[in-house]
Structures are given as structure tokens and as C-alpha cells.
Amino acid sequence: MSTATLQHPAPAAADDFDPRAEGQRLIKEWYAQLETANARNAAVANVFVMGNAVEILRAFDFELVFPEINSLQTGVRKASEEYIRLSEDYGMSPDVCSYVKADVGLILKENEHPAGLIPKASLAVASNMCGTFIKWAEIWERWLKTPTFVLDLPGQRAAGWQVRPGDAQHAADARWVEAQFKELIARCERITGRRFDMDKLAEVEARVNKMVDHWNNVMALNRQCPAPFNAMLDGLTFIGIMNVHRGTEEGVEFMRRLEAHLKAKVGRGEGRVAEERFRLLFSGTPCYVSMRRLVELFETWGGVFAYSDYLTFAAGGMDATELRYDTSRPLESLAEVTALAAQRGLSNQFFAHERLAQQIKDYAVDGVVFHGIKSCRFVSSGMADTREFINRRLEVPTLYIESDLIDPRYWSDAQIKNRVDAFFEALHQRGGGAPLARKTVVA
Amino acid sequence: MNAPVPYDHEIELSNVLERCNAAARENAIPSQDELPEGFSGTLGHFPVYFPEEIAHAAGLLPVNILGGGNKLEMKHADARMGSFVCSICRSTTELGLNGTLQGMTGFVTHPICDAAKHLAGIWSRNLPDQLAQILYLPQNVNTPGAARYIAAEYQRLRADLEKKTGRAIDDEALRNSIRSYNVNRRLLRELYRIRRDEPWKVSCTESYLLLRARTRMPCEEHNALLARALDAIRHRSLPAQDKPRVVFVGGFCEQPPLEMLEAIDEACYVVDDDILVGLRWLTDDVPETGDPIWALAESYVERSDASPVQHDARKMKEDYLMDMLKKSKADAAILTAAKFCEPGLDEQLAWSKHLDAENIPYLVLEFEEKMTSFEQMAMQVETFAESLLFALA
Ligand code: SF4
Ligand code: SF4
């Protein structure tokens, strides 16, 4: 890694790629595809965004339903409250994950989603990365009789946990993950009536490798000043495609064009905000009902989210550079990479200070914004303590705001605006945020 | 010369219970000077299950950290953990930050839920001298290879404890620990048998105090106490009262306050429960020969209880509740959940829907370890018990 500021030549050709529009088109197509899945007798699997064995499911041509994305989409489409209320009327506690509640609302509405009809799944894969995944899958297991496979991924055991590919710990963890993959494959064979095709798995993996390469390059571009995209607005589209189209040709193409588009933007010296004054890191999950508004509150001060740890764990932990599949040994490699990704990208949420310390350096940020939400204990339970660590020990300014992923009842505009304004005033007083003459950042 | 005092089982039992009550109400852990002989330190572990035998064999007194109860003053944790997190996690954090748990050699938590996993991070940031970690007990015990993976995880823990204490844990030491804990398991099974067969002889609160005492004393000492208590309980000649038989579920992690259990005992016979289920997680003896780590790992897969925070395709949660009801010949269930405990709240709803379908009466209660007012709850329980008696008459 060099610390020199990259100077990119302006691109010769006009760039007609609109990531947001293209992302929306792909998501729309995906929902349209789902709508007809049951009628086509396609195998359908419910999966979560973290640690989900999508590569195996794709090798069996499963149509993938991401219940978390369904739930967040109810938020984006301003329909979440209805779904949440339905589930609370049914008896769900107000104190549990609002994604689960929106999904229970969806079941109660017989799978009618604002984006279309969600098909009935013939399999659910739930990892242990977030404990709620398992409780959530148990709802389908009981209620809809969906066969469920819990994929147990050994996570990061302690702070300073160093596992390197091939060492004894990694080998033991990978062996366990591989044993589970073999069982999952046998299940998929029974469900689909098809034999597992190792070559097909290798093909999917090759495409995921390409996507991950582009993804990492895209993330690295935001180390530039000005940052070409906002990690908590544009980034949410990118991560949606990274999940929904993981391992598809469309996914590769999207990521390839995205990288080219953003490179060109960097080459032109164009940032996400007209005048970038503060680079920030967002820690936590988005508030999908009001994300645009939230970002606006920051961008009016010239603050851009250069990175977010959400993009780490919601990408399935695949952003650690050496995590590439060896397609000559597809299954073993899938297990090895999954075991490492679970520790470096997903479960290290529980030791968030380590990752944030690194990201603060990598993205040369002026402050960290923590978004606490009571319904996601996966990100929020250790947040206040992590914040204390970042503030006191790393002496990086932080802001804490609270709302919800998709429950509009928890968004308090005036209160959040006051806090954001006060934060920027404090940043100014610290002497930060001079108009940016290309800061030097790690590239 | 004084005449020998005749053996009085009530006095004997109240002596034991007093000792247990003192241990149960203790948040502090034994200091270096107070450690029982043979132990060089303490290893804290969070619910639900932890293989105490490994710590015991390492010469570390296993201390189950069960939060701070309803007397603890929160001075630090409010600023470090959101108000939406369950009480046991918040008060455990408080005990870590206020120095109460400072002397522990280590603290181990488990992937039972996300709040619990975060405790390892909180510990590593604030008590960096302790061995703080997550023991990754699997959420899939159905795939062949699960026992092998658990054994690897136990070996890792064993090596970490050896490194930390500078003392090797040999197989014989582990087998000795397994033997002591097998005695404990037998005694606890007997205690619960009496609860089912003759519930008038021992209340849920008494049984809870007897069990909880193990969280602050060596297994051998606990065995001796339990043996004395069981003997006294068997000799008790209390008359059976007209109370409905209920099972209590939802106490697998955060602890229901004693006053809550007392209120339930007043009105009902609690003939089975899942309180502190982690301390009696292994439902049968662990093999005392062969590789002890394998014996523990295999027991986790093959001879273990159930809880809302472990997924096992063989143990659907409604099934184990129905099984509890059937085996204990209970008339009804008290379905509780700790406030803000996501897995508990999810389970409570599923249980209630199932019991609705099965036409089995139940009472839903939400509790918090830090609760201090119980009148309303006592009234709810009393009304529930009366309605049961009326229906059963
Ligand atoms: S608790 Fe958080 S990570 Fe888990 S399912 Fe809910 S939103 Fe997702
Ligand atoms: S009480 Fe519930 S939420 Fe709290 S640590 Fe225990 S299982 Fe987790």
C-alpha cells in the first residue's frame, strides 16, 4: 500500500453508467423473477446476507429470497409500519428485531410485498452470525414448515484473534464448515432432485471472485479525497447487488462497470459532495426509512460517509483482500474462505473496536458516527462501549444517534438534526474540516 | 455432658439453604485468599452452558456469572450498554466495570445471542488482563462432525487455560472432574425427581437456591451440600396442598428474582423448570473412561437438554415444553421471558401459540432480574392458580 495521493487521468470515453438506476433495475428484475418462481416450480431458498452458502445454492439454481432485503424494502418503500404493526398485533414483542417483525407481517399478508409476491421457500439457510437469524428461521420452520439448515460458522473467539489460512485453527474450523456444506449439498440434492455439479460451483465461485475483486477496488476508491460515493447511500445499492447477484453474470458486470465509473469519477476529481469537508465513518446499520434524510443532514455540512462497517459485515465478510476462492478445489476452498470470512468480516462485529481502528486509518476519517438501534442487538449491544474506546483511547470524535432500521416510529428528525449540527460544530471547533485540498490517504 | 442433639431435618435443611442463599446472593467472586484449596483462580462463565469440568481440572474455580440481581446499583454500565439490552448483560457489564469481577482469571461467553457475544468485546476492552473469549458452541449439532468440532473447541480452551495458568491439564485431572460432576448431575436429577413426584417436599425457590449455590463453590463442596439437603428433603413430612402443578420456562439465562419464584411457589407447585438449565445441561453421566474431552463433547451432542438459545433439529422447542408438561404431569405452564431478551420473547410467543392450539392453560409473565415490586405479579399468579383449581375441580 502506498500513502501517496493517486492522480488519475480523466477518462477518454463518456461514462453512461448510473449505478443507482442500474441497481434498481436489477433489484426489480430479481423481484419479478421471484414472483413467478413457485409457478415455475423453481427451487427457492431463504438466505441471510451474512454467511449463507449462496455459492452452493446457485450451483443448484435456487432462486434466492433475502428476507432481510424484503424487510428493508418495506422501509425503503415506506410500507414497513403496516407490516410491523400486523406482527405486533399478532403478538410479537415491540423489543425484537424489526426485520423479523416486518417478515412476520409479510407472512400474515400471505407474502404480498410492495415489490411483488414473495415465493414460498423449499429451504432456509440460517447462519449463527447473528443470533436472530436462527430464531427467525425457526418461525418459518414452525409456521410454514420450511426445512431449515443452520450453518454454524465458528466466529472470532477473542480480541487480537489471529487466524491465518492453513494454520491448525483454521483447518479445524474449515473442516467443520465443509462437513456442513456436504450435508447441505445432500439436502439440496433431495430437494431439487438434481446431482450436485462441482464444476458449476467452481463457475459460480469464479464469478464471485471477480465481484469481490471489483468490490475491494470500489471500496479502496473511497479512500480518495474527495470520496466518489457515499458509503451509506450509494453503498447501500452496491451491497444490495453484491448480495442479490452474488455469483451471477449480471453481478460481475455491475461491479465491473461500477469500478470503471467510480475510477473515472476519481480521475475527474469529482466527489460525492461538491465540497468535501469532513470524512466520516458510519458504524451500524442504516435507517432505511430515512436514510436519504440522514445523509442529507451530514452532506449539507460537507460530511461524507467514506466508509461504513455495514459494508464489511453485510458483504458477507468477503472484503478481506486474500479471501479468494481456489476454483481448482471448489468445495474445500469454499469452506476455508467461509470460515475466514466469518471471523474477519462478520463475527468481528463483537470486537468492533479492532476493525474500526483500522478503518479509521484506512479511510482517513475525521469522525465516527454510531447509529444505535434497539432492534438490532448484533450491531448495537457493544456500540456504546466501542464508542467510548474510539473516543477516549483513539481520540477520534464520535457521534451517537438512535433510530431504527425500518420502524418509522423511532425517527425523530429534530432531535437527530440537533445532534448532527452540534457534532459538526464541535468538529469545526477542533479545527477539522478545512476545505479539502486533497488529503493524503492510504491507497 | 450435653445430650446429643437429635437430627432435625428441618434445621439441617435450613442450615444448608442458608449457606446456599448466601452463595446465591453473592455477586462477588472469591478473592485469591478465599479460594478453596486446590484452586489458583476463578474462571467466570456466562449462561447458558459451559463445560465447567475443564476449568475445574485447570484449578480454576468455575463461577457462573448471572448478572447483578435487584440490589446492584448501576454506575458505569448505563453509559456503556443501550437501555434496550437485557438486564443480565447490563449488570454483568456493571460488575466488570465496577471492579467486582476484576479478580477473575478469565471470562467466557457463548453464542447464545448477540448481546451475550458482545460481552467478550466489552471485557477485552475494559479488562484486558483477563482471558476473555467466546466459546463457540455450535448452533448445528445435527451434522456429523459436530462432536469433533466441539472437541476441537474444548481443546483450544484447554490449551488457553493451560497457557494462562501455567498448569497442564492432564487427562486424569479431567476424568476426576468429570467424576465429581457426574455425582453432581445424579444429585440434581434426584432433586428434580422429587420436585416432580413430591413437590410439596421442596419448593422451586429452595431447589433454585440449592442449584445456584454451585456458582460460587467447588463441585465437591456442592455435592456434599446437595447430599445433605436431599437427605433432609426426603425426611420432610409436609402435607400436600391443594395447588395446581405448573412448569416454569424462560429462566434459562437471565435469572428470575427470588421474590418472583416465591410468589409462584405460594400459589402453585412448580414441578419442573428450565431455570439455570446450563448447570444441568448434560442430562446423563459423562463417560468416565476414554478421552475425557471427547466424552464431554459427545455428551453435549447426545446427552443434553434444550433451550431457546440452541438450535437442534431433534429438539423442537414446543416438543420439549410438551415433554416437560407430560413427564411432570403438570396442569399448566408459566411462560416467562426476561425483558429485552430477544430469543426468550420469540420463544414465549411460539410457546403460547402452541399451548393455545393444544388447549393447555398458561400464564405469560415478563420479568427483569432488577425488578423490585412483585405485588402485581403475585396477584396475577394467584388468579391464574385459582382459575386452574376451579377448572380442575
Ligand atoms: S438483529 Fe440485526 S443483523 Fe440480526 S437480523 Fe435483525 S437487523 Fe439483521
Ligand atoms: S437474557 Fe436473553 S438476550 Fe440476555 S444474554 Fe441471555 S439469552 Fe441473551
PDB file of N, CA and C in Angstrom, chain B residues 184-251:
ATOM      1  N   ASN B 184     -22.615 -34.755  40.856  1.00  0.00           N
ATOM      2  CA  ASN B 184     -23.481 -33.576  40.914  1.00  0.00           C
ATOM      3  C   ASN B 184     -24.713 -33.767  40.033  1.00  0.00           C
ATOM      4  N   ARG B 185     -24.484 -34.267  38.843  1.00  0.00           N
ATOM      5  CA  ARG B 185     -25.612 -34.481  37.914  1.00  0.00           C
ATOM      6  C   ARG B 185     -26.625 -35.448  38.502  1.00  0.00           C
ATOM      7  N   ARG B 186     -26.114 -36.528  39.126  1.00  0.00           N
ATOM      8  CA  ARG B 186     -27.042 -37.507  39.717  1.00  0.00           C
ATOM      9  C   ARG B 186     -27.861 -36.855  40.831  1.00  0.00           C
ATOM     10  N   LEU B 187     -27.175 -36.078  41.668  1.00  0.00           N
ATOM     11  CA  LEU B 187     -27.879 -35.436  42.787  1.00  0.00           C
ATOM     12  C   LEU B 187     -28.942 -34.458  42.271  1.00  0.00           C
ATOM     13  N   LEU B 188     -28.591 -33.736  41.230  1.00  0.00           N
ATOM     14  CA  LEU B 188     -29.562 -32.770  40.693  1.00  0.00           C
ATOM     15  C   LEU B 188     -30.737 -33.474  40.027  1.00  0.00           C
ATOM     16  N   ARG B 189     -30.452 -34.590  39.397  1.00  0.00           N
ATOM     17  CA  ARG B 189     -31.569 -35.347  38.791  1.00  0.00           C
ATOM     18  C   ARG B 189     -32.529 -35.810  39.891  1.00  0.00           C
ATOM     19  N   GLU B 190     -31.941 -36.198  41.014  1.00  0.00           N
ATOM     20  CA  GLU B 190     -32.768 -36.651  42.140  1.00  0.00           C
ATOM     21  C   GLU B 190     -33.599 -35.479  42.691  1.00  0.00           C
ATOM     22  N   LEU B 191     -32.967 -34.334  42.795  1.00  0.00           N
ATOM     23  CA  LEU B 191     -33.691 -33.156  43.276  1.00  0.00           C
ATOM     24  C   LEU B 191     -34.906 -32.877  42.380  1.00  0.00           C
ATOM     25  N   TYR B 192     -34.676 -32.925  41.084  1.00  0.00           N
ATOM     26  CA  TYR B 192     -35.779 -32.657  40.164  1.00  0.00           C
ATOM     27  C   TYR B 192     -36.806 -33.786  40.152  1.00  0.00           C
ATOM     28  N   ARG B 193     -36.362 -34.998  40.450  1.00  0.00           N
ATOM     29  CA  ARG B 193     -37.331 -36.102  40.542  1.00  0.00           C
ATOM     30  C   ARG B 193     -38.280 -35.844  41.710  1.00  0.00           C
ATOM     31  N   ILE B 194     -37.711 -35.415  42.835  1.00  0.00           N
ATOM     32  CA  ILE B 194     -38.563 -35.125  43.995  1.00  0.00           C
ATOM     33  C   ILE B 194     -39.532 -33.988  43.657  1.00  0.00           C
ATOM     34  N   ARG B 195     -39.010 -32.991  42.933  1.00  0.00           N
ATOM     35  CA  ARG B 195     -39.888 -31.874  42.534  1.00  0.00           C
ATOM     36  C   ARG B 195     -41.090 -32.386  41.741  1.00  0.00           C
ATOM     37  N   ARG B 196     -40.822 -33.342  40.880  1.00  0.00           N
ATOM     38  CA  ARG B 196     -41.927 -33.872  40.049  1.00  0.00           C
ATOM     39  C   ARG B 196     -42.864 -34.770  40.862  1.00  0.00           C
ATOM     40  N   ASP B 197     -42.237 -35.664  41.678  1.00  0.00           N
ATOM     41  CA  ASP B 197     -43.059 -36.688  42.348  1.00  0.00           C
ATOM     42  C   ASP B 197     -43.695 -36.203  43.648  1.00  0.00           C
ATOM     43  N   GLU B 198     -42.952 -35.391  44.379  1.00  0.00           N
ATOM     44  CA  GLU B 198     -43.473 -34.945  45.685  1.00  0.00           C
ATOM     45  C   GLU B 198     -43.201 -33.445  45.853  1.00  0.00           C
ATOM     46  N   PRO B 199     -43.838 -32.641  45.045  1.00  0.00           N
ATOM     47  CA  PRO B 199     -43.471 -31.222  45.008  1.00  0.00           C
ATOM     48  C   PRO B 199     -43.698 -30.492  46.328  1.00  0.00           C
ATOM     49  N   TRP B 200     -44.499 -31.057  47.197  1.00  0.00           N
ATOM     50  CA  TRP B 200     -44.723 -30.410  48.488  1.00  0.00           C
ATOM     51  C   TRP B 200     -43.495 -30.507  49.389  1.00  0.00           C
ATOM     52  N   LYS B 201     -42.549 -31.387  48.985  1.00  0.00           N
ATOM     53  CA  LYS B 201     -41.369 -31.547  49.836  1.00  0.00           C
ATOM     54  C   LYS B 201     -40.293 -30.490  49.587  1.00  0.00           C
ATOM     55  N   VAL B 202     -40.268 -29.947  48.402  1.00  0.00           N
ATOM     56  CA  VAL B 202     -39.246 -28.924  48.125  1.00  0.00           C
ATOM     57  C   VAL B 202     -39.805 -27.920  47.113  1.00  0.00           C
ATOM     58  N   SER B 203     -39.699 -26.671  47.470  1.00  0.00           N
ATOM     59  CA  SER B 203     -40.268 -25.649  46.583  1.00  0.00           C
ATOM     60  C   SER B 203     -39.287 -25.315  45.457  1.00  0.00           C
ATOM     61  N   CYS B 204     -39.814 -24.602  44.490  1.00  0.00           N
ATOM     62  CA  CYS B 204     -38.967 -24.162  43.375  1.00  0.00           C
ATOM     63  C   CYS B 204     -37.873 -23.224  43.888  1.00  0.00           C
ATOM     64  N   THR B 205     -38.232 -22.350  44.808  1.00  0.00           N
ATOM     65  CA  THR B 205     -37.238 -21.408  45.342  1.00  0.00           C
ATOM     66  C   THR B 205     -36.123 -22.152  46.059  1.00  0.00           C
ATOM     67  N   GLU B 206     -36.498 -23.126  46.869  1.00  0.00           N
ATOM     68  CA  GLU B 206     -35.473 -23.891  47.594  1.00  0.00           C
ATOM     69  C   GLU B 206     -34.572 -24.647  46.620  1.00  0.00           C
ATOM     70  N   SER B 207     -35.209 -25.272  45.666  1.00  0.00           N
ATOM     71  CA  SER B 207     -34.443 -26.036  44.680  1.00  0.00           C
ATOM     72  C   SER B 207     -33.497 -25.108  43.915  1.00  0.00           C
ATOM     73  N   TYR B 208     -33.998 -23.928  43.601  1.00  0.00           N
ATOM     74  CA  TYR B 208     -33.183 -22.945  42.877  1.00  0.00           C
ATOM     75  C   TYR B 208     -31.962 -22.527  43.709  1.00  0.00           C
ATOM     76  N   LEU B 209     -32.205 -22.272  44.985  1.00  0.00           N
ATOM     77  CA  LEU B 209     -31.097 -21.859  45.848  1.00  0.00           C
ATOM     78  C   LEU B 209     -30.056 -22.974  45.957  1.00  0.00           C
ATOM     79  N   LEU B 210     -30.557 -24.192  46.074  1.00  0.00           N
ATOM     80  CA  LEU B 210     -29.638 -25.324  46.162  1.00  0.00           C
ATOM     81  C   LEU B 210     -28.783 -25.429  44.901  1.00  0.00           C
ATOM     82  N   LEU B 211     -29.418 -25.248  43.766  1.00  0.00           N
ATOM     83  CA  LEU B 211     -28.696 -25.357  42.494  1.00  0.00           C
ATOM     84  C   LEU B 211     -27.739 -24.189  42.315  1.00  0.00           C
ATOM     85  N   ARG B 212     -28.229 -23.023  42.592  1.00  0.00           N
ATOM     86  CA  ARG B 212     -27.430 -21.824  42.313  1.00  0.00           C
ATOM     87  C   ARG B 212     -26.157 -21.759  43.165  1.00  0.00           C
ATOM     88  N   ALA B 213     -26.190 -22.436  44.296  1.00  0.00           N
ATOM     89  CA  ALA B 213     -25.009 -22.409  45.170  1.00  0.00           C
ATOM     90  C   ALA B 213     -23.762 -22.892  44.438  1.00  0.00           C
ATOM     91  N   ARG B 214     -23.945 -23.732  43.423  1.00  0.00           N
ATOM     92  CA  ARG B 214     -22.774 -24.243  42.693  1.00  0.00           C
ATOM     93  C   ARG B 214     -22.027 -23.145  41.959  1.00  0.00           C
ATOM     94  N   THR B 215     -22.656 -22.006  41.784  1.00  0.00           N
ATOM     95  CA  THR B 215     -21.987 -20.950  41.025  1.00  0.00           C
ATOM     96  C   THR B 215     -20.846 -20.293  41.796  1.00  0.00           C
ATOM     97  N   ARG B 216     -20.757 -20.574  43.105  1.00  0.00           N
ATOM     98  CA  ARG B 216     -19.701 -19.934  43.900  1.00  0.00           C
ATOM     99  C   ARG B 216     -18.909 -20.924  44.757  1.00  0.00           C
ATOM    100  N   MET B 217     -19.015 -22.214  44.487  1.00  0.00           N
ATOM    101  CA  MET B 217     -18.245 -23.178  45.292  1.00  0.00           C
ATOM    102  C   MET B 217     -17.791 -24.352  44.426  1.00  0.00           C
ATOM    103  N   PRO B 218     -16.767 -25.055  44.871  1.00  0.00           N
ATOM    104  CA  PRO B 218     -16.318 -26.197  44.070  1.00  0.00           C
ATOM    105  C   PRO B 218     -17.389 -27.272  44.008  1.00  0.00           C
ATOM    106  N   CYS B 219     -17.368 -28.011  42.947  1.00  0.00           N
ATOM    107  CA  CYS B 219     -18.370 -29.053  42.723  1.00  0.00           C
ATOM    108  C   CYS B 219     -18.436 -30.029  43.908  1.00  0.00           C
ATOM    109  N   GLU B 220     -17.271 -30.374  44.460  1.00  0.00           N
ATOM    110  CA  GLU B 220     -17.255 -31.363  45.548  1.00  0.00           C
ATOM    111  C   GLU B 220     -18.011 -30.840  46.765  1.00  0.00           C
ATOM    112  N   GLU B 221     -17.793 -29.562  47.066  1.00  0.00           N
ATOM    113  CA  GLU B 221     -18.487 -28.975  48.209  1.00  0.00           C
ATOM    114  C   GLU B 221     -19.995 -28.926  47.937  1.00  0.00           C
ATOM    115  N   HIS B 222     -20.316 -28.622  46.718  1.00  0.00           N
ATOM    116  CA  HIS B 222     -21.727 -28.572  46.334  1.00  0.00           C
ATOM    117  C   HIS B 222     -22.350 -29.965  46.425  1.00  0.00           C
ATOM    118  N   ASN B 223     -21.584 -30.962  46.028  1.00  0.00           N
ATOM    119  CA  ASN B 223     -22.098 -32.337  46.133  1.00  0.00           C
ATOM    120  C   ASN B 223     -22.451 -32.671  47.577  1.00  0.00           C
ATOM    121  N   ALA B 224     -21.565 -32.279  48.486  1.00  0.00           N
ATOM    122  CA  ALA B 224     -21.802 -32.592  49.901  1.00  0.00           C
ATOM    123  C   ALA B 224     -23.052 -31.862  50.397  1.00  0.00           C
ATOM    124  N   LEU B 225     -23.187 -30.606  49.990  1.00  0.00           N
ATOM    125  CA  LEU B 225     -24.363 -29.837  50.402  1.00  0.00           C
ATOM    126  C   LEU B 225     -25.645 -30.451  49.857  1.00  0.00           C
ATOM    127  N   LEU B 226     -25.586 -30.796  48.566  1.00  0.00           N
ATOM    128  CA  LEU B 226     -26.779 -31.375  47.937  1.00  0.00           C
ATOM    129  C   LEU B 226     -27.175 -32.685  48.604  1.00  0.00           C
ATOM    130  N   ALA B 227     -26.173 -33.502  48.936  1.00  0.00           N
ATOM    131  CA  ALA B 227     -26.465 -34.794  49.566  1.00  0.00           C
ATOM    132  C   ALA B 227     -27.161 -34.559  50.911  1.00  0.00           C
ATOM    133  N   ARG B 228     -26.627 -33.605  51.678  1.00  0.00           N
ATOM    134  CA  ARG B 228     -27.264 -33.294  52.970  1.00  0.00           C
ATOM    135  C   ARG B 228     -28.685 -32.792  52.755  1.00  0.00           C
ATOM    136  N   ALA B 229     -28.837 -31.903  51.785  1.00  0.00           N
ATOM    137  CA  ALA B 229     -30.160 -31.317  51.541  1.00  0.00           C
ATOM    138  C   ALA B 229     -31.151 -32.382  51.100  1.00  0.00           C
ATOM    139  N   LEU B 230     -30.717 -33.244  50.195  1.00  0.00           N
ATOM    140  CA  LEU B 230     -31.636 -34.264  49.681  1.00  0.00           C
ATOM    141  C   LEU B 230     -32.098 -35.200  50.789  1.00  0.00           C
ATOM    142  N   ASP B 231     -31.144 -35.527  51.657  1.00  0.00           N
ATOM    143  CA  ASP B 231     -31.488 -36.402  52.770  1.00  0.00           C
ATOM    144  C   ASP B 231     -32.560 -35.731  53.643  1.00  0.00           C
ATOM    145  N   ALA B 232     -32.338 -34.472  53.936  1.00  0.00           N
ATOM    146  CA  ALA B 232     -33.302 -33.739  54.771  1.00  0.00           C
ATOM    147  C   ALA B 232     -34.654 -33.605  54.053  1.00  0.00           C
ATOM    148  N   ILE B 233     -34.593 -33.353  52.758  1.00  0.00           N
ATOM    149  CA  ILE B 233     -35.844 -33.194  51.993  1.00  0.00           C
ATOM    150  C   ILE B 233     -36.643 -34.497  52.013  1.00  0.00           C
ATOM    151  N   ARG B 234     -35.936 -35.597  51.835  1.00  0.00           N
ATOM    152  CA  ARG B 234     -36.644 -36.892  51.834  1.00  0.00           C
ATOM    153  C   ARG B 234     -37.345 -37.131  53.170  1.00  0.00           C
ATOM    154  N   HIS B 235     -36.723 -36.639  54.253  1.00  0.00           N
ATOM    155  CA  HIS B 235     -37.317 -36.849  55.582  1.00  0.00           C
ATOM    156  C   HIS B 235     -38.443 -35.876  55.897  1.00  0.00           C
ATOM    157  N   ARG B 236     -38.593 -34.891  55.085  1.00  0.00           N
ATOM    158  CA  ARG B 236     -39.614 -33.882  55.367  1.00  0.00           C
ATOM    159  C   ARG B 236     -41.001 -34.506  55.335  1.00  0.00           C
ATOM    160  N   SER B 237     -41.849 -34.065  56.240  1.00  0.00           N
ATOM    161  CA  SER B 237     -43.203 -34.636  56.185  1.00  0.00           C
ATOM    162  C   SER B 237     -44.234 -33.518  56.060  1.00  0.00           C
ATOM    163  N   LEU B 238     -44.064 -32.730  55.007  1.00  0.00           N
ATOM    164  CA  LEU B 238     -45.030 -31.649  54.791  1.00  0.00           C
ATOM    165  C   LEU B 238     -46.246 -32.218  54.061  1.00  0.00           C
ATOM    166  N   PRO B 239     -47.426 -31.762  54.413  1.00  0.00           N
ATOM    167  CA  PRO B 239     -48.608 -32.290  53.725  1.00  0.00           C
ATOM    168  C   PRO B 239     -48.747 -31.681  52.322  1.00  0.00           C
ATOM    169  N   ALA B 240     -49.281 -32.460  51.432  1.00  0.00           N
ATOM    170  CA  ALA B 240     -49.542 -31.943  50.082  1.00  0.00           C
ATOM    171  C   ALA B 240     -50.693 -30.947  50.155  1.00  0.00           C
ATOM    172  N   GLN B 241     -50.545 -29.844  49.450  1.00  0.00           N
ATOM    173  CA  GLN B 241     -51.605 -28.829  49.478  1.00  0.00           C
ATOM    174  C   GLN B 241     -52.377 -28.818  48.165  1.00  0.00           C
ATOM    175  N   ASP B 242     -53.476 -28.111  48.206  1.00  0.00           N
ATOM    176  CA  ASP B 242     -54.286 -28.032  47.003  1.00  0.00           C
ATOM    177  C   ASP B 242     -53.761 -26.908  46.113  1.00  0.00           C
ATOM    178  N   LYS B 243     -52.766 -27.244  45.335  1.00  0.00           N
ATOM    179  CA  LYS B 243     -52.169 -26.239  44.449  1.00  0.00           C
ATOM    180  C   LYS B 243     -52.042 -26.852  43.064  1.00  0.00           C
ATOM    181  N   PRO B 244     -52.201 -26.055  42.035  1.00  0.00           N
ATOM    182  CA  PRO B 244     -52.036 -26.620  40.688  1.00  0.00           C
ATOM    183  C   PRO B 244     -50.565 -26.923  40.398  1.00  0.00           C
ATOM    184  N   ARG B 245     -50.350 -27.878  39.529  1.00  0.00           N
ATOM    185  CA  ARG B 245     -48.974 -28.252  39.135  1.00  0.00           C
ATOM    186  C   ARG B 245     -48.628 -27.494  37.849  1.00  0.00           C
ATOM    187  N   VAL B 246     -47.555 -26.753  37.908  1.00  0.00           N
ATOM    188  CA  VAL B 246     -47.171 -25.975  36.707  1.00  0.00           C
ATOM    189  C   VAL B 246     -45.695 -26.197  36.383  1.00  0.00           C
ATOM    190  N   VAL B 247     -45.333 -25.969  35.130  1.00  0.00           N
ATOM    191  CA  VAL B 247     -43.911 -25.884  34.798  1.00  0.00           C
ATOM    192  C   VAL B 247     -43.586 -24.419  34.524  1.00  0.00           C
ATOM    193  N   PHE B 248     -42.343 -24.063  34.812  1.00  0.00           N
ATOM    194  CA  PHE B 248     -41.888 -22.680  34.638  1.00  0.00           C
ATOM    195  C   PHE B 248     -40.817 -22.693  33.554  1.00  0.00           C
ATOM    196  N   VAL B 249     -41.030 -21.918  32.487  1.00  0.00           N
ATOM    197  CA  VAL B 249     -39.978 -21.817  31.464  1.00  0.00           C
ATOM    198  C   VAL B 249     -39.650 -20.355  31.188  1.00  0.00           C
ATOM    199  N   GLY B 250     -38.407 -20.141  30.758  1.00  0.00           N
ATOM    200  CA  GLY B 250     -37.954 -18.783  30.449  1.00  0.00           C
ATOM    201  C   GLY B 250     -36.837 -18.312  31.376  1.00  0.00           C
ATOM    202  N   GLY B 251     -36.383 -19.209  32.265  1.00  0.00           N
ATOM    203  CA  GLY B 251     -35.328 -18.808  33.204  1.00  0.00           C
ATOM    204  C   GLY B 251     -33.971 -19.386  32.829  1.00  0.00           C
TER     205      GLY B 251
END
